[in-house]
PDB file of C-alpha atoms in Angstrom:
ATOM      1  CA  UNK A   1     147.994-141.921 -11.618  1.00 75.00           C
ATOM      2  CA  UNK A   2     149.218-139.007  -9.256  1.00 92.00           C
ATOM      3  CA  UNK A   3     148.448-136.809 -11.704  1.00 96.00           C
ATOM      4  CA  UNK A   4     147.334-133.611 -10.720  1.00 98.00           C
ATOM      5  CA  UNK A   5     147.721-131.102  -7.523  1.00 98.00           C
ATOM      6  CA  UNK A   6     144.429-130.848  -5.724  1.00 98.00           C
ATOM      7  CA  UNK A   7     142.111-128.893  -3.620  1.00 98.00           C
ATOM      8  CA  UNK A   8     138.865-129.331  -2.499  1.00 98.00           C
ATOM      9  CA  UNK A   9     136.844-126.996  -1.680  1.00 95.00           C
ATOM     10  CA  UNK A  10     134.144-124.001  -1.923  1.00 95.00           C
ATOM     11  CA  UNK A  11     135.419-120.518  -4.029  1.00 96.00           C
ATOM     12  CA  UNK A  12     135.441-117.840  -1.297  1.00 94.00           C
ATOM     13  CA  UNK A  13     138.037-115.275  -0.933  1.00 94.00           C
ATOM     14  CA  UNK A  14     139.060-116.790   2.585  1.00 96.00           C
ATOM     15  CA  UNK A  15     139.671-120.189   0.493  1.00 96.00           C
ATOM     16  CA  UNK A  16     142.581-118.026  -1.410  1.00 97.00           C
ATOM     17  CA  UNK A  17     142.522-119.913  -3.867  1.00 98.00           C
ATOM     18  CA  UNK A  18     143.492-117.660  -6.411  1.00 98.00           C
ATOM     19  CA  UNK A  19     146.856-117.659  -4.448  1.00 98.00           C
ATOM     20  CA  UNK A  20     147.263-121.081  -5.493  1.00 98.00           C
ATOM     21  CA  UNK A  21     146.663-120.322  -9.197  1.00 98.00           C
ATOM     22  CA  UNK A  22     148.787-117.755  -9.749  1.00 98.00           C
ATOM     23  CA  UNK A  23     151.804-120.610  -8.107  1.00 98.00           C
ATOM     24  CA  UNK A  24     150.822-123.290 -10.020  1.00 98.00           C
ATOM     25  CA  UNK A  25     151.269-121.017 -13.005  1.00 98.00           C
ATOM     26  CA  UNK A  26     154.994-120.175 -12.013  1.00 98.00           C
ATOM     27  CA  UNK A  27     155.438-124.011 -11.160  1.00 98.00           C
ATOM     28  CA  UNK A  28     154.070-124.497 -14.796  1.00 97.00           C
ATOM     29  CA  UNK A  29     156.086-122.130 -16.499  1.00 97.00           C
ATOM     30  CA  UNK A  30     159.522-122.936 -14.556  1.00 97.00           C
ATOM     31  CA  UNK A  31     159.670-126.972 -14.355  1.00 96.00           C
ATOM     32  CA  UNK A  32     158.611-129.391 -17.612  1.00 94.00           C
ATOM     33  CA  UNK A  33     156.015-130.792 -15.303  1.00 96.00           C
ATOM     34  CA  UNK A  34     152.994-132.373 -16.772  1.00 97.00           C
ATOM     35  CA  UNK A  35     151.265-131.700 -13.426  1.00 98.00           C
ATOM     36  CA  UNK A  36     147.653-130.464 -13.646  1.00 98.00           C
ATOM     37  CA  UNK A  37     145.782-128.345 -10.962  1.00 98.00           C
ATOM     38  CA  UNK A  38     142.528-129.824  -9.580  1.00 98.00           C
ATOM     39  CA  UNK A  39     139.492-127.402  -8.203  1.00 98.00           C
ATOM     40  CA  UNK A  40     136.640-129.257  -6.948  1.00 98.00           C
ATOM     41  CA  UNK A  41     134.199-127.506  -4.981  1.00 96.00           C
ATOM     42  CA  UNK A  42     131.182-125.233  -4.930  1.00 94.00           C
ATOM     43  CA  UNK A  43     131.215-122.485  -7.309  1.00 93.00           C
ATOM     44  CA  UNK A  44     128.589-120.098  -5.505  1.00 89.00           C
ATOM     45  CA  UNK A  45     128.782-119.470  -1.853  1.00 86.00           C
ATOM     46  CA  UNK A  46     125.837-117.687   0.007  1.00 85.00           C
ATOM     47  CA  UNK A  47     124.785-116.972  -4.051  1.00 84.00           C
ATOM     48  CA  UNK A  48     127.919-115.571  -4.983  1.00 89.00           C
ATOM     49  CA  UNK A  49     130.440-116.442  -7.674  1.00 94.00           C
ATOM     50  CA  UNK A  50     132.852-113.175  -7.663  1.00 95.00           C
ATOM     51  CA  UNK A  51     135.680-115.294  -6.344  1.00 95.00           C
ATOM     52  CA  UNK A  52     135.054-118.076  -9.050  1.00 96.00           C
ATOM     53  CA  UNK A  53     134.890-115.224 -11.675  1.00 96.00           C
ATOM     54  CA  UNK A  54     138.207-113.874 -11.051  1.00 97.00           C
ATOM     55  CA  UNK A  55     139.844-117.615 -10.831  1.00 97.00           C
ATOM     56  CA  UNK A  56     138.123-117.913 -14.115  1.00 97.00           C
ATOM     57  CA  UNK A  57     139.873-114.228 -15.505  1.00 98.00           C
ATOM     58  CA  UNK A  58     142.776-115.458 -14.274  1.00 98.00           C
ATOM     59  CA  UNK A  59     142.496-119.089 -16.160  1.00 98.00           C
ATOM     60  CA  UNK A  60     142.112-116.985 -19.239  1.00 97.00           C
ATOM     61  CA  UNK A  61     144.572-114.654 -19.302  1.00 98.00           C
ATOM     62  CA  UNK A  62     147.081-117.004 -19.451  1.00 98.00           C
ATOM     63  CA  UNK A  63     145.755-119.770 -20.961  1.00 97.00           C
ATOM     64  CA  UNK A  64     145.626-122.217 -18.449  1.00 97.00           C
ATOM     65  CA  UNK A  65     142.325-124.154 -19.669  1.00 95.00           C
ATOM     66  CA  UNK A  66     144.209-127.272 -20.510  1.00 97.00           C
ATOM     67  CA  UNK A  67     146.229-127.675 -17.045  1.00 97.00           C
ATOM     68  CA  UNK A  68     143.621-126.765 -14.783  1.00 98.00           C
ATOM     69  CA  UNK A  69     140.315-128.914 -14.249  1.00 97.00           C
ATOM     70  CA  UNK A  70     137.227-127.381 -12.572  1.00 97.00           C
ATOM     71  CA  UNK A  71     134.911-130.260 -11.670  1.00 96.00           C
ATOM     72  CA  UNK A  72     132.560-128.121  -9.514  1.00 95.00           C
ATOM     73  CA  UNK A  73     130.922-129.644  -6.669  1.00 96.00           C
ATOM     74  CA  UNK A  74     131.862-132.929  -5.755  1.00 97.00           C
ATOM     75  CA  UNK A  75     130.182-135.973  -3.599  1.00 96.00           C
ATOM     76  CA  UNK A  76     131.738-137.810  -0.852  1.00 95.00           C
ATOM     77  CA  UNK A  77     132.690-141.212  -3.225  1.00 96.00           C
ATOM     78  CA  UNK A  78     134.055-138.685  -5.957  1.00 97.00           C
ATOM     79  CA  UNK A  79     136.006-136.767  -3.328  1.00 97.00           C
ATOM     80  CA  UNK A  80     137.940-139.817  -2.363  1.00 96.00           C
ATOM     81  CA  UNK A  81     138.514-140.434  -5.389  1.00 96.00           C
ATOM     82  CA  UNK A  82     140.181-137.423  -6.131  1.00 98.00           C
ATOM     83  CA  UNK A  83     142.053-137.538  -2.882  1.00 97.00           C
ATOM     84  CA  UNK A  84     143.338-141.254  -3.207  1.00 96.00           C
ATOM     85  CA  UNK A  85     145.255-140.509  -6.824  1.00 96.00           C
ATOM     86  CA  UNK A  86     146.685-136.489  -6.177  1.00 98.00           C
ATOM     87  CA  UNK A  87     150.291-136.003  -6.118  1.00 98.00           C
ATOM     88  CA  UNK A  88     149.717-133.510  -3.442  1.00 98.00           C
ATOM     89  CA  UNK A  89     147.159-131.937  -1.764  1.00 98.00           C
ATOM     90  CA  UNK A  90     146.807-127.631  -1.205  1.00 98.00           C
ATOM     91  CA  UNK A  91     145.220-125.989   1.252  1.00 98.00           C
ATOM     92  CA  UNK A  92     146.172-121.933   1.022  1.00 98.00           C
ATOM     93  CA  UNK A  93     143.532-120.733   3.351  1.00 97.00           C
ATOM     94  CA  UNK A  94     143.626-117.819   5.041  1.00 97.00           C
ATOM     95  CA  UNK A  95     141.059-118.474   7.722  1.00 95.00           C
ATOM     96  CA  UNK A  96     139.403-121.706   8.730  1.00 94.00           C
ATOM     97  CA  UNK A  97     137.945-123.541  11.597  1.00 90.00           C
ATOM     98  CA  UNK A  98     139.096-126.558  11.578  1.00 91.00           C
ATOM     99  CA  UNK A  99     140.634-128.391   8.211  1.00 91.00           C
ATOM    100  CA  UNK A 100     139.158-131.568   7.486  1.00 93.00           C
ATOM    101  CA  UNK A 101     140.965-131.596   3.731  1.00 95.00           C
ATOM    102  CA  UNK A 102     144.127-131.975   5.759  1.00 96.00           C
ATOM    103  CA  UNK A 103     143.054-135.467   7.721  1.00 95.00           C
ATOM    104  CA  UNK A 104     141.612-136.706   4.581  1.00 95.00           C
ATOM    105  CA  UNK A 105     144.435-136.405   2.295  1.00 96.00           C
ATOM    106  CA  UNK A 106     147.139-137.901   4.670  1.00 97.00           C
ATOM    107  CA  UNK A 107     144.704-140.376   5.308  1.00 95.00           C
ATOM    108  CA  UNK A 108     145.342-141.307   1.741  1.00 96.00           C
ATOM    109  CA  UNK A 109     148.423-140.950   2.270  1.00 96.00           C
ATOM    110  CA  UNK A 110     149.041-137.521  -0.061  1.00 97.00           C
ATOM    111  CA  UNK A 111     151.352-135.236   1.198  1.00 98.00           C
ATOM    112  CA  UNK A 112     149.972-131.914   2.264  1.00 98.00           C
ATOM    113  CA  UNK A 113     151.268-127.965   1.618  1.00 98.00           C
ATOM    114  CA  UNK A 114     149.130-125.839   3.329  1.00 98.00           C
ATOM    115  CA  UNK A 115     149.270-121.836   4.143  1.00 98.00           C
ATOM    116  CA  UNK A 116     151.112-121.124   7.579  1.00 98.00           C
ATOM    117  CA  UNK A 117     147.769-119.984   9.419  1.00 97.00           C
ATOM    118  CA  UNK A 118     147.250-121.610  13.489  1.00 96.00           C
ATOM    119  CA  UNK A 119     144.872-123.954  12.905  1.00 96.00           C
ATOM    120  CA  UNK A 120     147.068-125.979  10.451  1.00 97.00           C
ATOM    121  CA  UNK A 121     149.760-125.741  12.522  1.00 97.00           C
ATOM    122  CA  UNK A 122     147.527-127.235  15.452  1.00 94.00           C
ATOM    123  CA  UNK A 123     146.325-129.723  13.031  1.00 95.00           C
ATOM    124  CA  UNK A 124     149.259-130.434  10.689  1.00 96.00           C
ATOM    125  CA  UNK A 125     152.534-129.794  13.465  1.00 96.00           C
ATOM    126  CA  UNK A 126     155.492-131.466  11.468  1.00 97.00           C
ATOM    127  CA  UNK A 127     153.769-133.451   9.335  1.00 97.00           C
ATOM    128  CA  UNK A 128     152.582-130.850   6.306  1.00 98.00           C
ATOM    129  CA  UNK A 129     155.032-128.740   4.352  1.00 98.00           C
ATOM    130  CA  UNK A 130     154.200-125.061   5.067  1.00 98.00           C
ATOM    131  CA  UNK A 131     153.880-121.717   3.052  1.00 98.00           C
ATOM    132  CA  UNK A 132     153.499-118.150   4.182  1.00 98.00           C
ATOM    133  CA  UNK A 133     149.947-117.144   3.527  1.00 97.00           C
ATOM    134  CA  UNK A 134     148.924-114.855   0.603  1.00 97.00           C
ATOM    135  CA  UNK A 135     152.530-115.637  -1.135  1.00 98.00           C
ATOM    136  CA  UNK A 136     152.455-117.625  -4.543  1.00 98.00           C
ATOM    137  CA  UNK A 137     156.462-117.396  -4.354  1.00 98.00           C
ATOM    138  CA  UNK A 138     156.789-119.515  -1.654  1.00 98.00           C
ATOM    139  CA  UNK A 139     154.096-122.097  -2.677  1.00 98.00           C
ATOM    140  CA  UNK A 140     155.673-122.439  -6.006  1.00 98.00           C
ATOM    141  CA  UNK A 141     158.939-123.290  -4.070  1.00 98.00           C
ATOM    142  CA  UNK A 142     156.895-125.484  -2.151  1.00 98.00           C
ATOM    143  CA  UNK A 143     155.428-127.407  -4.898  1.00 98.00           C
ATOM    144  CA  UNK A 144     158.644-127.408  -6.944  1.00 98.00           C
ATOM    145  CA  UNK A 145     160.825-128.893  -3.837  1.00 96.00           C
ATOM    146  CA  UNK A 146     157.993-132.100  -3.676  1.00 97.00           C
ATOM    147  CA  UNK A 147     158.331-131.991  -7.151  1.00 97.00           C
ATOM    148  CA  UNK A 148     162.375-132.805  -7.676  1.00 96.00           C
ATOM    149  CA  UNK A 149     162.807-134.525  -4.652  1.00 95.00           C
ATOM    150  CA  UNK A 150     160.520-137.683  -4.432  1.00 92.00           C
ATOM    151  CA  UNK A 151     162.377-138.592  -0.375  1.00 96.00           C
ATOM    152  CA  UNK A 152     160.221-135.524   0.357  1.00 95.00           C
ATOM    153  CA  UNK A 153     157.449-136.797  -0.543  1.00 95.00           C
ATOM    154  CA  UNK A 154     157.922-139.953   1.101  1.00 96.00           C
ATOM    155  CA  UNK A 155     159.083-138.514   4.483  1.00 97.00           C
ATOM    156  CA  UNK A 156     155.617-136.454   4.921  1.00 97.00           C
ATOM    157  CA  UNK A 157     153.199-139.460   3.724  1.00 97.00           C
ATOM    158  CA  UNK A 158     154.347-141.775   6.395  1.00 97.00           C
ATOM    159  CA  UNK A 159     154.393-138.365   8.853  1.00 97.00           C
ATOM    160  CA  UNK A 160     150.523-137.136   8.095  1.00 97.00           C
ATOM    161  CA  UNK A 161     149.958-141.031   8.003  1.00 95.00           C
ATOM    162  CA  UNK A 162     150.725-141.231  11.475  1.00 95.00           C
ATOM    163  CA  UNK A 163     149.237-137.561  12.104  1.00 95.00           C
ATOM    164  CA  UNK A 164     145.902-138.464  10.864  1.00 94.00           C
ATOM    165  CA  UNK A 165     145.421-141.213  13.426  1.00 90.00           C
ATOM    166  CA  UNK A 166     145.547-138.732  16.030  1.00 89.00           C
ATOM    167  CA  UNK A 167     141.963-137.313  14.516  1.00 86.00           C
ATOM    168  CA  UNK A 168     140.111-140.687  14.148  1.00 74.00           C
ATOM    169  CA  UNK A 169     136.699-140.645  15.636  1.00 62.00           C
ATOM    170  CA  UNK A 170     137.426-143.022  18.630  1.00 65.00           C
ATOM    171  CA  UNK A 171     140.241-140.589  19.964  1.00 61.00           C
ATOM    172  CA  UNK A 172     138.184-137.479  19.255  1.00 56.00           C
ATOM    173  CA  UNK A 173     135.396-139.043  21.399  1.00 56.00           C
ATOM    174  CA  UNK A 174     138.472-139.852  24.441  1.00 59.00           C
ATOM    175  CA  UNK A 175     139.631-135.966  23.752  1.00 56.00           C
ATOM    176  CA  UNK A 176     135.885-135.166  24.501  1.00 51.00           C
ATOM    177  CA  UNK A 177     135.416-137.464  27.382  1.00 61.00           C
ATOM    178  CA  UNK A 178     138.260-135.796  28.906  1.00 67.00           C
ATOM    179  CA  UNK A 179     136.824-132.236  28.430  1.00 63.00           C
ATOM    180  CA  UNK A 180     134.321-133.109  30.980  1.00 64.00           C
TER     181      UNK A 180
END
């Protein structure tokens, strides 16, 4: 149904996912979207919940309970679930290794906004709609531009479509071949 804006993964302050709270709540309160926000993933990392706490806070202080949907963890079949039926996928990270949630949600063909950090630029190049880190201004631009204009949309499906390929497992092994 392309209902909702999702993320997927653990609540850690690296994740920043409080950043993307705090722009979905301008995105709420500036368009007559009937958007909701997704957050599946872990809610304790290493035994820890702070992060998850202050999302929670946050939630609650300005009554957001009814637009944004905590699942907790999710498995693998659930995950693609989620992934194959989001308007858009969010990744505001400040610090990763890699960024698997970016090859799995153009591989269903979801267009990506991710935080402007090197390692989505290595992985995403021109095919993900960028936002400066740490700034819920600019992702609520972000998401409100994908919002109005559906060509968007369309242009950076068919570009992470194509963009995903690039990470399948056959040319990952040729990448590694080469390596040595």
């Amino acid at each position: 149904s392309k209902n909702y804006i999702l993320h997927i993964g653990t609540f850690e302050k690296r994740k920043d996912i409080l950043t993307l709270v705090k722009a979905f709540k301008l995105f709420k309160d500036n368009t007559n979207s009937k958007l909701k926000l997704v957050l599946a993933g872990s809610k304790y990392i290493n035994g820890n919940n702070e992060e998850y706490k202050k999302i929670k806070k946050y939630i609650t202080k300005y009554n957001l309970f009814s637009s944004i949907l905590m699942p907790g963890y999710i498995n693998k079949k659930q995950a693609l679930y989620y992934y194959n039926n989001a308007f858009a996928y969010v990744f505001p990270s400040i610090d990763e290794g890699f960024g698997i949630p970016m090859i799995e949600s153009m591989t269903a063909q979801v267009p990506v906004i991710c935080s402007d950090i090197e390692i989505f630029k290595e992985i995403g190049d021109d095919s993900v709609i960028y936002f400066k880190k740490h700034d819920e201004n600019d992702l609520y631009k972000k998401l409100k531009s994908i919002y109005l204009n559906k060509n968007i949309i369309d242009y950076f499906v068919q570009k992470g479509k194509k963009r995903a390929h690039l990470f399948n497992q056959k040319n990952f092994i040729k990448g590694f071949e080469k390596i040595y």
